[in-house]
Structures are given as C-alpha cells and as structure tokens.
C-alpha cells in the first residue's frame, strides 16, 4: 500500500438529475458529508418543487430545473435562495449539464426520461455517474459510441455494476471469463405463480433489503430490474451474452462478482447502501471515508445464494432475449415495462400481467437492427401505446 499525501484539490462540481428521488437524496447526503470534495452546481426534478427548493436552500446551486409545466407555473419562487435561478424543461436540463464549470453529472431520473440529460452530459464530455440504467437499455450502442466520441466517462452507480466495475479495475477484457450479477429476489422470492396472481401494490412495494423509488421496486419484484441490468452490463463492460449470468443473493451483501480466466473470483461486499456506489462513481478511483455504514463481520454468519426461478419470474428471460437480438428490442422492452408498471401501480394491471404485456409487445414489434435515436424514440412511443391497448383488451376479456 502506498502512503500518499495528495495536494489539496478543488471540489468536483456536480449536477444531480432526479435530485428529489431515492438516488438523488442519497447523492446529496454523500455531498453533505464530503464538502471539501463535492459541490452542487445544479439540481433537477420533475414536479416535487418543495423538496427541490429545500435542497437549493441547503446546497446553494446556481440553477434548479423543473420539467413539469404545472409545477413550474405553480411553485413559490420566494422559497428559493437568491443565488439560485429557476429554469424549465429539457433544454434547461441540457444547459445545466453542459455548463463549463460542471465536472460530473449524476444521472438519476427514473425511466427513459433520463436519456435526454445523460445524452447532453456525454455530448459535453462530462463524467456521468449513471444510475439511470434505462439510458443503456434504450440506446446502449448509441450512448457508448457518443461517450467514446466525446471522451466522456460513464461510471456505474447501480450497486451490481459498481461492484463489477470495482472488481474489473486493473484488468483487461482478455482476463475476464464472465460476470455474475446478484439479485435480492425481491419481496416474492420463493412464491409460485399461483401465489403471485393476486399480489397487491403494497406487497410489491415492500422490498426486503433496499429502499428505492416505486418503479425500480416493482421491477425488483418482477425481476425485470435484473433483466434491465443484464442489458446495462453488456454495454458498460462490452460483454457477450455468454459472459453474463445472474444469481439470487437475498442478503444483498455481495453486490456481484467477476470470474477471471485463472479461476479467481473477485467480489465487492458492503451493506445495502447506495451512498457507497454513488460516492465511488464520483470520486473514482479514489476511496475516501464517507457516510456509508460498515459491514458487521461479527454478526455476519452466512451468505446465501440460489438459482433464479425463471418460470415464475420470466422477465429475466426477456433481458437475455434483448441481449441476443439488440436493435429496437431494448427500447421496446423498457417502454412496455414502464407503462405496465404505471398501470400496475394505479390498479389497472395485475402483477403477472406486467411481464405478459412486455413479452407480447416485444414479440409483435417492428424490429430494426440498427435504429437511429429518433427510431428508438418512435419504438418507445409505440410500445407504451401497445401496452395501454393490451390492458384494455384484458379488461374486455378477463383471463379464465
Ligand atoms: N433507488 C435505488 O436504490 C436505485 C438503485 C440503482 C439504480 N437506480 C436507478 O436510478 C434511477 C432513479 O431511481 P430512484 O429509485 O431514485 O427513482 P425515484 O425515487 O422515483 O426518483 C425519480 C427522480 O426522477 C425525477 N423524474 C421523474 N420523472 C421525470 C421526468 N419525466 N423528467 C425529469 N425528472 C423526472 C423525479 O422527480 P419528482 O420527485 O419531481 O417526481 C425524481 O427526482 C432509476 O433509473 C433506477 O433504476 C435506483
């Protein structure tokens, strides 16, 4: 181990997209603990203006952005500190991420809506700490190419991909046999399909180990989250289908591992706390003492692993299908899932129908092998409409 006395450096100027969400709030906690290293340049939310303005009072950013028109009209601007300017809409998101004094952008908007800001940040050559996995699911090839062209770096925030990123550091692609993503299994691990027929929204939102926004919590319950993560891993680490596997690990302590060609396995372990991968993404490759809780080795007696039940949770198979086919499949699966989860959360679709709808819409879409960004957005819009139509048909002819 080297002992280094680094010279003092300027704090990293950070923009947080989705600052009012679960990842956003965790990011601000990391920043609050490391004021010498991290500073908030701008914040962005959709409609939660009261939380956003309270964050502005604490962190004094130059800009805050709202993307919901009604919230922008109705918010009380007198609650903003004098140093902070309020902006509106997608153009404002592109502006705040590309300001010259911005060093890093935490991409933590939920869903495909996160792609626009991530794209603008990469175009401006910024470091992107990527929580918004949907960016890579929808447009992985184009996003990776964009980052390469603009010499921008993407560092994963998703705990599994952060673990793999950490284990891969210092190794070449030729040394890697495969990666194994761990999955908690969500609240319904061990249940049969018939037991899942009537699960409620409240049950689906009760995740055993992680506290997250509603969309990713439902995705964890269906295992669609792992399907999206399989696709995310392919683009982050340039892996083939055969090099990606998934294993259930309900303890959520081992956050994924890499098997190397010599038979060694490197894993990253920590308590389930998103502040660690967020901090690592922002300060990579440096490790500093931050707010994350420590593993209690004396209390940790065993770690459990089991194979995922792909018949009960077929969403995982859809992730591997998208990996195999590429093209428009990621955009279609992601949009179908977003719409299906929305409908489930408002009581219009049953739990098992989320994956059924996604599978049907994926199977029936007009596949393009090399889509442009506009074509991907068109596929996204089409898939959302198709899931709405699929749901209306279900209501007309209830399944036996
Ligand atoms: N939560 C986790 O532990 C976790 C772990 C790994 C990866 N991720 C990924 O991180 C992302 C965020 O997840 P989350 O759990 O933090 O979600 P969340 O708690 O639901 O927060 C979503 C954030 O996005 C904003 N937002 C929603 N729709 C928007 C739109 N159309 N335009 C602009 N902003 C919008 C929300 O603003 P309002 O509050 O104003 O609605 C909020 O700030 C997701 O891609 C998820 O998969 C999350």
Short mmCIF file of C-alpha atoms and ligand atoms in Angstrom, two decimals:
data_model
loop_
_atom_site.label_atom_id
_atom_site.label_comp_id
_atom_site.label_asym_id
_atom_site.label_seq_id
_atom_site.Cartn_x
_atom_site.Cartn_y
_atom_site.Cartn_z
CA UNK A 1 0.00 0.00 0.00
CA UNK A 2 1.32 3.41 -0.93
CA UNK A 3 1.10 6.25 1.56
CA UNK A 4 0.36 9.40 -0.41
CA UNK A 5 -0.06 12.98 0.66
CA UNK A 6 -2.14 14.36 -2.18
CA UNK A 7 -2.09 18.13 -2.66
CA UNK A 8 -5.45 19.78 -1.85
CA UNK A 9 -7.73 19.82 -4.87
CA UNK A 10 -10.80 21.76 -5.93
CA UNK A 11 -14.15 20.15 -5.09
CA UNK A 12 -15.87 18.40 -8.01
CA UNK A 13 -18.82 20.49 -9.31
CA UNK A 14 -21.78 18.09 -9.54
CA UNK A 15 -25.19 18.29 -11.25
CA UNK A 16 -27.85 15.92 -9.89
CA UNK A 17 -30.63 14.99 -12.32
CA UNK A 18 -33.50 13.49 -10.30
CA UNK A 19 -32.32 15.08 -7.04
CA UNK A 20 -35.67 14.56 -5.26
CA UNK A 21 -35.69 10.77 -5.80
CA UNK A 22 -34.11 7.99 -3.79
CA UNK A 23 -30.73 8.13 -5.59
CA UNK A 24 -30.85 11.94 -5.70
CA UNK A 25 -31.37 12.25 -1.95
CA UNK A 26 -28.61 9.70 -1.27
CA UNK A 27 -26.29 11.66 -3.56
CA UNK A 28 -26.95 14.86 -1.65
CA UNK A 29 -26.19 13.05 1.60
CA UNK A 30 -22.80 11.99 0.17
CA UNK A 31 -22.14 15.59 -0.90
CA UNK A 32 -23.12 16.90 2.55
CA UNK A 33 -20.59 14.51 4.13
CA UNK A 34 -17.75 15.44 1.75
CA UNK A 35 -17.95 19.23 1.29
CA UNK A 36 -14.21 19.51 0.55
CA UNK A 37 -14.54 17.07 -2.35
CA UNK A 38 -18.03 17.63 -3.79
CA UNK A 39 -20.10 20.74 -4.51
CA UNK A 40 -23.57 21.07 -6.03
CA UNK A 41 -23.67 23.07 -9.28
CA UNK A 42 -27.31 22.40 -10.23
CA UNK A 43 -30.28 20.22 -9.35
CA UNK A 44 -33.21 18.93 -11.39
CA UNK A 45 -36.57 17.35 -10.52
CA UNK A 46 -39.83 16.78 -12.34
CA UNK A 47 -42.63 18.16 -10.14
CA UNK A 48 -41.53 17.99 -6.47
CA UNK A 49 -40.68 21.68 -6.25
CA UNK A 50 -40.94 21.97 -2.47
CA UNK A 51 -38.29 19.29 -1.91
CA UNK A 52 -36.17 20.72 -4.75
CA UNK A 53 -36.28 24.24 -3.29
CA UNK A 54 -35.43 22.92 0.20
CA UNK A 55 -32.40 21.20 -1.37
CA UNK A 56 -31.49 24.51 -3.05
CA UNK A 57 -31.59 26.28 0.33
CA UNK A 58 -29.18 23.67 1.74
CA UNK A 59 -26.74 23.44 -1.21
CA UNK A 60 -26.99 26.87 -2.93
CA UNK A 61 -26.73 25.65 -6.55
CA UNK A 62 -26.57 28.16 -9.39
CA UNK A 63 -29.57 26.52 -11.14
CA UNK A 64 -32.55 24.35 -10.33
CA UNK A 65 -34.71 22.87 -13.10
CA UNK A 66 -38.29 21.60 -13.07
CA UNK A 67 -39.52 19.57 -16.04
CA UNK A 68 -43.22 19.52 -15.17
CA UNK A 69 -45.03 22.57 -16.62
CA UNK A 70 -47.72 22.78 -13.91
CA UNK A 71 -45.16 22.60 -11.09
CA UNK A 72 -43.07 25.28 -12.83
CA UNK A 73 -46.10 27.59 -13.04
CA UNK A 74 -47.39 26.96 -9.54
CA UNK A 75 -44.20 26.82 -7.48
CA UNK A 76 -43.42 29.53 -4.92
CA UNK A 77 -40.18 31.12 -6.18
CA UNK A 78 -39.76 33.14 -2.99
CA UNK A 79 -38.65 29.87 -1.33
CA UNK A 80 -35.50 29.76 -3.49
CA UNK A 81 -32.25 31.29 -2.20
CA UNK A 82 -31.19 34.50 -4.04
CA UNK A 83 -28.15 32.79 -5.62
CA UNK A 84 -30.32 30.16 -7.40
CA UNK A 85 -32.04 30.61 -10.76
CA UNK A 86 -35.10 28.50 -11.67
CA UNK A 87 -35.26 27.08 -15.22
CA UNK A 88 -37.78 24.90 -17.04
CA UNK A 89 -37.80 21.92 -19.41
CA UNK A 90 -35.50 19.60 -21.37
CA UNK A 91 -33.47 22.47 -22.90
CA UNK A 92 -32.70 23.67 -19.39
CA UNK A 93 -31.55 20.15 -18.43
CA UNK A 94 -29.17 20.18 -21.43
CA UNK A 95 -27.92 23.64 -20.41
CA UNK A 96 -27.16 22.83 -16.76
CA UNK A 97 -25.25 19.61 -17.54
CA UNK A 98 -23.06 21.25 -20.18
CA UNK A 99 -22.00 24.39 -18.26
CA UNK A 100 -18.19 24.73 -18.46
CA UNK A 101 -17.65 24.62 -14.68
CA UNK A 102 -19.54 21.31 -14.29
CA UNK A 103 -17.32 18.27 -13.72
CA UNK A 104 -19.80 15.45 -13.12
CA UNK A 105 -23.46 14.63 -13.66
CA UNK A 106 -25.38 12.13 -11.53
CA UNK A 107 -27.99 10.70 -13.89
CA UNK A 108 -30.79 9.63 -11.51
CA UNK A 109 -34.04 10.43 -13.29
CA UNK A 110 -36.25 7.36 -13.46
CA UNK A 111 -37.10 5.78 -16.82
CA UNK A 112 -36.36 6.65 -20.44
CA UNK A 113 -36.92 10.31 -19.49
CA UNK A 114 -33.37 10.15 -18.13
CA UNK A 115 -31.83 9.58 -21.55
CA UNK A 116 -32.00 13.23 -22.73
CA UNK A 117 -29.98 14.64 -19.84
CA UNK A 118 -27.47 11.79 -19.90
CA UNK A 119 -27.02 12.29 -23.64
CA UNK A 120 -26.39 16.04 -23.22
CA UNK A 121 -23.86 15.40 -20.43
CA UNK A 122 -21.93 12.89 -22.56
CA UNK A 123 -22.00 15.23 -25.55
CA UNK A 124 -20.43 17.87 -23.31
CA UNK A 125 -17.70 15.38 -22.32
CA UNK A 126 -18.66 15.21 -18.63
CA UNK A 127 -18.16 12.38 -16.16
CA UNK A 128 -21.55 10.66 -15.86
CA UNK A 129 -22.32 8.73 -12.67
CA UNK A 130 -25.05 6.58 -14.18
CA UNK A 131 -27.94 5.36 -12.04
CA UNK A 132 -30.45 5.65 -14.88
CA UNK A 133 -29.93 2.16 -16.35
CA UNK A 134 -32.78 2.80 -18.80
CA UNK A 135 -30.39 5.05 -20.78
CA UNK A 136 -28.32 1.99 -21.74
CA UNK A 137 -31.32 -0.32 -22.14
CA UNK A 138 -32.97 2.04 -24.62
CA UNK A 139 -29.94 3.22 -26.59
CA UNK A 140 -26.85 1.33 -25.34
CA UNK A 141 -24.91 1.20 -28.62
CA UNK A 142 -25.51 4.87 -29.46
CA UNK A 143 -24.74 6.03 -25.91
CA UNK A 144 -21.45 4.11 -25.70
CA UNK A 145 -20.43 5.47 -29.11
CA UNK A 146 -21.35 9.02 -28.03
CA UNK A 147 -19.25 8.72 -24.85
CA UNK A 148 -16.30 7.44 -26.90
CA UNK A 149 -16.61 10.26 -29.44
CA UNK A 150 -16.69 12.99 -26.78
CA UNK A 151 -14.14 11.40 -24.48
CA UNK A 152 -16.75 11.28 -21.72
CA UNK A 153 -16.63 8.69 -18.98
CA UNK A 154 -19.60 6.65 -17.70
CA UNK A 155 -19.16 5.19 -14.21
CA UNK A 156 -21.98 2.95 -12.94
CA UNK A 157 -23.97 3.73 -9.82
CA UNK A 158 -26.14 0.62 -9.85
CA UNK A 159 -24.67 -1.38 -6.95
CA UNK A 160 -24.17 -4.55 -9.02
CA UNK A 161 -22.39 -2.74 -11.85
CA UNK A 162 -20.35 -0.70 -9.40
CA UNK A 163 -19.21 -3.99 -7.83
CA UNK A 164 -18.19 -5.34 -11.23
CA UNK A 165 -16.52 -2.06 -12.18
CA UNK A 166 -14.51 -2.22 -8.93
CA UNK A 167 -13.54 -5.87 -9.46
CA UNK A 168 -12.51 -5.19 -13.08
CA UNK A 169 -10.30 -2.21 -12.27
CA UNK A 170 -6.76 -3.01 -13.35
CA UNK A 171 -7.76 -5.96 -15.57
CA UNK A 172 -8.05 -6.37 -19.34
CA UNK A 173 -11.02 -7.82 -21.24
CA UNK A 174 -8.97 -10.94 -22.12
CA UNK A 175 -8.66 -11.80 -18.40
CA UNK A 176 -12.42 -11.94 -17.80
CA UNK A 177 -14.35 -15.18 -18.14
CA UNK A 178 -17.74 -13.90 -17.07
CA UNK A 179 -19.59 -11.70 -14.62
CA UNK A 180 -22.35 -12.76 -12.24
CA UNK A 181 -24.94 -10.19 -11.22
CA UNK A 182 -26.51 -10.78 -7.82
CA UNK A 183 -30.23 -10.20 -7.28
CA UNK A 184 -32.04 -9.95 -3.96
CA UNK A 185 -35.03 -11.78 -5.45
CA UNK A 186 -37.39 -9.05 -4.25
CA UNK A 187 -40.38 -9.50 -1.92
CA UNK A 188 -41.82 -12.52 -3.77
CA UNK A 189 -38.78 -14.82 -3.85
CA UNK A 190 -39.86 -18.42 -3.29
CA UNK A 191 -43.50 -17.87 -4.31
CA UNK A 192 -45.28 -19.85 -7.04
CA UNK A 193 -47.07 -18.27 -9.99
CA UNK A 194 -50.48 -19.03 -8.50
CA UNK A 195 -49.42 -17.23 -5.31
CA UNK A 196 -48.49 -14.22 -7.42
CA UNK A 197 -51.85 -13.96 -9.22
CA UNK A 198 -53.40 -11.65 -6.64
CA UNK A 199 -50.48 -9.77 -5.06
CA UNK A 200 -51.18 -6.14 -4.23
CA UNK A 201 -49.29 -2.95 -4.99
CA UNK A 202 -48.43 -2.57 -1.30
CA UNK A 203 -46.89 -6.05 -1.20
CA UNK A 204 -44.88 -5.40 -4.37
CA UNK A 205 -43.56 -2.16 -2.87
CA UNK A 206 -42.27 -3.88 0.29
CA UNK A 207 -38.70 -4.66 -0.77
CA UNK A 208 -36.83 -6.72 1.83
CA UNK A 209 -33.41 -5.03 1.64
CA UNK A 210 -33.41 -1.81 -0.45
CA UNK A 211 -35.40 1.47 -0.10
CA UNK A 212 -35.91 2.76 -3.63
CA UNK A 213 -38.38 4.63 -5.85
CA UNK A 214 -41.64 2.80 -6.76
CA UNK A 215 -40.76 1.91 -10.36
CA UNK A 216 -37.48 0.12 -9.59
CA UNK A 217 -39.09 -1.52 -6.54
CA UNK A 218 -41.77 -3.11 -8.72
CA UNK A 219 -39.05 -4.03 -11.25
CA UNK A 220 -37.22 -5.83 -8.44
CA UNK A 221 -40.37 -7.79 -7.58
CA UNK A 222 -40.88 -8.98 -11.19
CA UNK A 223 -37.09 -9.47 -11.73
CA UNK A 224 -37.41 -7.03 -14.67
CA UNK A 225 -34.83 -4.94 -12.84
CA UNK A 226 -32.32 -7.76 -13.29
CA UNK A 227 -33.32 -8.08 -16.95
CA UNK A 228 -32.57 -4.36 -17.43
CA UNK A 229 -29.29 -4.78 -15.53
CA UNK A 230 -28.17 -7.65 -17.75
CA UNK A 231 -28.58 -5.31 -20.75
CA UNK A 232 -26.88 -2.46 -18.88
CA UNK A 233 -23.90 -4.74 -18.12
CA UNK A 234 -23.44 -5.67 -21.77
CA UNK A 235 -22.98 -2.04 -22.78
CA UNK A 236 -20.99 -0.89 -19.74
CA UNK A 237 -18.44 -3.69 -19.95
CA UNK A 238 -18.62 -4.74 -23.64
CA UNK A 239 -19.55 -8.34 -22.78
CA UNK A 240 -21.19 -11.06 -24.83
CA UNK A 241 -24.41 -12.87 -23.89
CA UNK A 242 -22.47 -15.94 -22.70
CA UNK A 243 -20.40 -13.83 -20.30
CA UNK A 244 -23.33 -12.59 -18.19
CA UNK A 245 -25.12 -14.62 -15.54
CA UNK A 246 -27.46 -13.92 -12.62
CA UNK A 247 -27.69 -15.49 -9.18
CA UNK A 248 -30.07 -14.77 -6.31
CA UNK A 249 -28.46 -13.49 -3.13
CA UNK A 250 -31.20 -12.40 -0.70
CA UNK A 251 -28.74 -10.92 1.83
CA UNK A 252 -27.76 -8.10 -0.61
CA UNK A 253 -24.21 -8.04 0.78
CA UNK A 254 -22.27 -9.38 -2.21
CA UNK A 255 -23.08 -6.86 -4.93
CA UNK A 256 -21.91 -9.05 -7.87
CA UNK A 257 -18.69 -10.71 -8.88
CA UNK A 258 -16.30 -11.32 -11.73
CA UNK A 259 -14.83 -14.72 -12.65
CA UNK A 260 -11.39 -14.44 -14.23
CA UNK A 261 -9.80 -16.88 -16.69
CA UNK A 262 -7.43 -18.22 -13.99
CA UNK A 263 -10.39 -19.30 -11.85
CA UNK A 264 -10.20 -16.41 -9.37
CA UNK A 265 -13.42 -14.69 -8.38
CA UNK A 266 -13.41 -11.05 -7.22
CA UNK A 267 -16.48 -9.68 -5.48
CA UNK A 268 -17.37 -6.43 -3.75
CA UNK A 269 -19.19 -6.60 -0.41
CA UNK A 270 -20.85 -3.93 1.69
CA UNK A 271 -24.17 -3.32 3.46
CA UNK A 272 -27.02 -2.41 1.07
CA UNK A 273 -26.45 1.36 0.99
CA UNK A 274 -26.48 3.25 -2.32
CA UNK A 275 -24.31 6.03 -0.91
CA UNK A 276 -21.23 3.85 -1.40
CA UNK A 277 -21.56 3.26 -5.17
CA UNK A 278 -22.60 6.90 -5.65
CA UNK A 279 -19.51 8.14 -3.82
CA UNK A 280 -17.28 5.66 -5.66
CA UNK A 281 -18.63 6.77 -9.05
CA UNK A 282 -17.99 10.43 -8.27
CA UNK A 283 -14.54 10.07 -6.70
CA UNK A 284 -13.27 7.09 -8.72
CA UNK A 285 -10.58 5.81 -8.48
CA UNK A 286 -10.13 7.25 -5.01
CA UNK A 287 -11.63 5.76 -1.84
CA UNK A 288 -12.32 8.17 0.99
CA UNK A 289 -14.12 7.79 4.30
CA UNK A 290 -17.77 8.70 3.69
CA UNK A 291 -21.19 8.18 5.28
CA UNK A 292 -21.64 4.50 4.38
CA UNK A 293 -22.29 2.00 7.17
CA UNK A 294 -19.69 -0.74 7.73
CA UNK A 295 -20.25 -4.48 7.45
CA UNK A 296 -20.56 -6.04 10.88
CA UNK A 297 -18.41 -9.13 10.44
CA UNK A 298 -19.19 -10.49 13.90
CA UNK A 299 -22.92 -10.57 13.07
CA UNK A 300 -22.47 -11.87 9.53
CA UNK A 301 -22.64 -15.66 9.90
CA UNK A 302 -23.53 -16.82 6.40
CA UNK A 303 -24.24 -15.68 2.86
CA UNK A 304 -26.94 -17.33 0.76
CA UNK A 305 -27.10 -17.93 -2.97
CA UNK A 306 -29.69 -19.71 -5.12
CA UNK A 307 -30.64 -20.02 -8.78
CA UNK A 308 -33.36 -17.64 -10.03
CA UNK A 309 -36.75 -19.23 -10.77
CA UNK A 310 -37.13 -18.21 -14.41
CA UNK A 311 -40.51 -19.90 -14.84
CA UNK A 312 -42.15 -17.93 -12.06
CA UNK A 313 -40.25 -14.75 -12.97
CA UNK A 314 -39.92 -14.90 -16.79
CA UNK A 315 -38.97 -11.22 -17.02
CA UNK A 316 -35.34 -12.28 -16.64
CA UNK A 317 -35.58 -14.27 -19.90
CA UNK A 318 -36.72 -11.12 -21.70
CA UNK A 319 -33.48 -9.40 -20.68
CA UNK A 320 -31.43 -12.18 -22.27
CA UNK A 321 -33.64 -12.10 -25.37
CA UNK A 322 -32.97 -8.38 -25.75
CA UNK A 323 -29.25 -9.05 -25.31
CA UNK A 324 -29.37 -11.58 -28.13
CA UNK A 325 -31.44 -9.50 -30.56
CA UNK A 326 -30.32 -5.91 -29.81
CA UNK A 327 -31.65 -3.23 -32.21
CA UNK A 328 -35.00 -1.77 -31.13
CA UNK A 329 -35.67 -4.53 -28.55
CA UNK A 330 -34.24 -2.65 -25.55
CA UNK A 331 -36.30 0.49 -26.24
CA UNK A 332 -39.46 -1.58 -26.69
CA UNK A 333 -38.96 -3.73 -23.57
CA UNK A 334 -38.12 -0.72 -21.45
CA UNK A 335 -41.08 1.40 -22.59
CA UNK A 336 -43.51 -1.53 -22.35
CA UNK A 337 -42.32 -2.19 -18.82
CA UNK A 338 -42.54 1.48 -17.77
CA UNK A 339 -46.12 1.71 -18.99
CA UNK A 340 -47.07 -1.68 -17.49
CA UNK A 341 -45.62 -0.73 -14.09
CA UNK A 342 -47.50 2.60 -14.22
CA UNK A 343 -50.75 0.69 -14.90
CA UNK A 344 -49.98 -1.84 -12.13
CA UNK A 345 -49.32 0.97 -9.63
CA UNK A 346 -52.69 2.55 -10.37
CA UNK A 347 -54.50 -0.79 -10.08
CA UNK A 348 -55.28 -1.33 -13.76
CA UNK A 349 -52.98 -4.27 -14.43
CA UNK A 350 -52.30 -7.38 -12.35
CA UNK A 351 -48.79 -8.18 -11.19
CA UNK A 352 -48.18 -11.14 -13.53
CA UNK A 353 -49.58 -9.15 -16.45
CA UNK A 354 -46.64 -6.73 -16.29
CA UNK A 355 -44.30 -9.34 -17.77
CA UNK A 356 -47.00 -10.87 -20.00
CA UNK A 357 -47.69 -7.49 -21.60
CA UNK A 358 -43.97 -6.83 -22.08
CA UNK A 359 -43.43 -10.25 -23.72
CA UNK A 360 -46.36 -9.79 -26.11
CA UNK A 361 -45.38 -6.27 -27.13
CA UNK A 362 -41.72 -7.25 -27.59
CA UNK A 363 -42.72 -10.21 -29.76
CA UNK A 364 -45.00 -8.16 -32.02
CA UNK A 365 -42.91 -5.05 -32.64
CA UNK A 366 -41.41 -3.94 -35.96
CA UNK A 367 -37.82 -4.85 -35.29
CA UNK A 368 -34.98 -2.68 -36.62
CA UNK A 369 -31.41 -3.92 -36.30
CA UNK A 370 -29.60 -0.56 -36.41
CA UNK A 371 -32.06 2.10 -35.26
CA UNK A 372 -31.29 5.82 -35.04
CA UNK A 373 -32.14 7.74 -31.86
CA UNK A 374 -35.36 9.02 -33.49
CA UNK A 375 -36.34 5.47 -34.41
CA UNK A 376 -35.71 4.34 -30.84
CA UNK A 377 -37.98 7.10 -29.52
CA UNK A 378 -40.65 6.04 -32.05
CA UNK A 379 -40.37 2.43 -30.79
CA UNK A 380 -40.67 3.72 -27.23
CA UNK A 381 -43.90 5.63 -28.00
CA UNK A 382 -45.36 2.68 -29.90
CA UNK A 383 -44.63 0.21 -27.07
CA UNK A 384 -46.33 2.44 -24.47
CA UNK A 385 -49.46 2.70 -26.62
CA UNK A 386 -49.45 -1.05 -27.23
CA UNK A 387 -49.35 -1.83 -23.51
CA UNK A 388 -52.31 0.52 -22.96
CA UNK A 389 -54.18 -1.28 -25.75
CA UNK A 390 -53.18 -4.71 -24.37
CA UNK A 391 -54.55 -3.69 -20.97
CA UNK A 392 -57.88 -2.51 -22.43
CA UNK A 393 -58.22 -5.87 -24.21
CA UNK A 394 -57.56 -7.74 -20.93
CA UNK A 395 -60.34 -5.78 -19.25
CA UNK A 396 -62.75 -6.73 -22.02
CA UNK A 397 -61.89 -10.46 -21.95
CA UNK A 398 -60.79 -11.49 -18.45
CA UNK A 399 -58.44 -14.48 -18.36
CA UNK A 400 -60.03 -17.69 -17.02
N1 LIG B 1 -33.18 3.79 -5.84
C1 LIG B 1 -32.15 2.98 -5.92
O1 LIG B 1 -31.63 2.47 -4.92
C2 LIG B 1 -31.57 2.67 -7.28
C3 LIG B 1 -30.53 1.73 -7.37
C4 LIG B 1 -29.95 1.51 -8.62
C5 LIG B 1 -30.40 2.18 -9.74
N2 LIG B 1 -31.42 3.07 -9.62
C6 LIG B 1 -31.89 3.78 -10.82
O2 LIG B 1 -31.83 5.18 -10.57
C7 LIG B 1 -32.90 5.84 -11.25
C8 LIG B 1 -33.71 6.63 -10.23
O3 LIG B 1 -34.31 5.71 -9.32
P1 LIG B 1 -34.97 6.21 -7.96
O4 LIG B 1 -35.29 4.98 -7.20
O5 LIG B 1 -34.10 7.26 -7.34
O6 LIG B 1 -36.32 6.86 -8.52
P2 LIG B 1 -37.34 7.82 -7.75
O7 LIG B 1 -37.10 7.77 -6.28
O8 LIG B 1 -38.68 7.50 -8.27
O9 LIG B 1 -36.90 9.28 -8.26
C9 LIG B 1 -37.03 9.65 -9.58
C10 LIG B 1 -36.48 11.04 -9.81
O10 LIG B 1 -36.66 11.36 -11.20
C11 LIG B 1 -37.46 12.56 -11.33
N3 LIG B 1 -38.31 12.39 -12.50
C12 LIG B 1 -39.35 11.53 -12.67
N4 LIG B 1 -39.87 11.65 -13.91
C13 LIG B 1 -39.17 12.62 -14.53
C14 LIG B 1 -39.24 13.22 -15.82
N5 LIG B 1 -40.17 12.86 -16.72
N6 LIG B 1 -38.34 14.19 -16.13
C15 LIG B 1 -37.41 14.59 -15.21
N7 LIG B 1 -37.30 14.06 -13.97
C16 LIG B 1 -38.16 13.08 -13.64
C17 LIG B 1 -38.26 12.63 -10.03
O11 LIG B 1 -38.68 13.97 -9.80
P3 LIG B 1 -40.03 14.26 -8.91
O12 LIG B 1 -39.66 13.91 -7.50
O13 LIG B 1 -40.25 15.71 -9.09
O14 LIG B 1 -41.10 13.39 -9.48
C18 LIG B 1 -37.21 12.14 -9.03
O15 LIG B 1 -36.30 13.17 -8.75
C19 LIG B 1 -33.70 4.75 -11.96
O16 LIG B 1 -33.25 4.64 -13.27
C20 LIG B 1 -33.34 3.47 -11.19
O17 LIG B 1 -33.43 2.32 -11.98
C21 LIG B 1 -32.02 3.32 -8.43
#
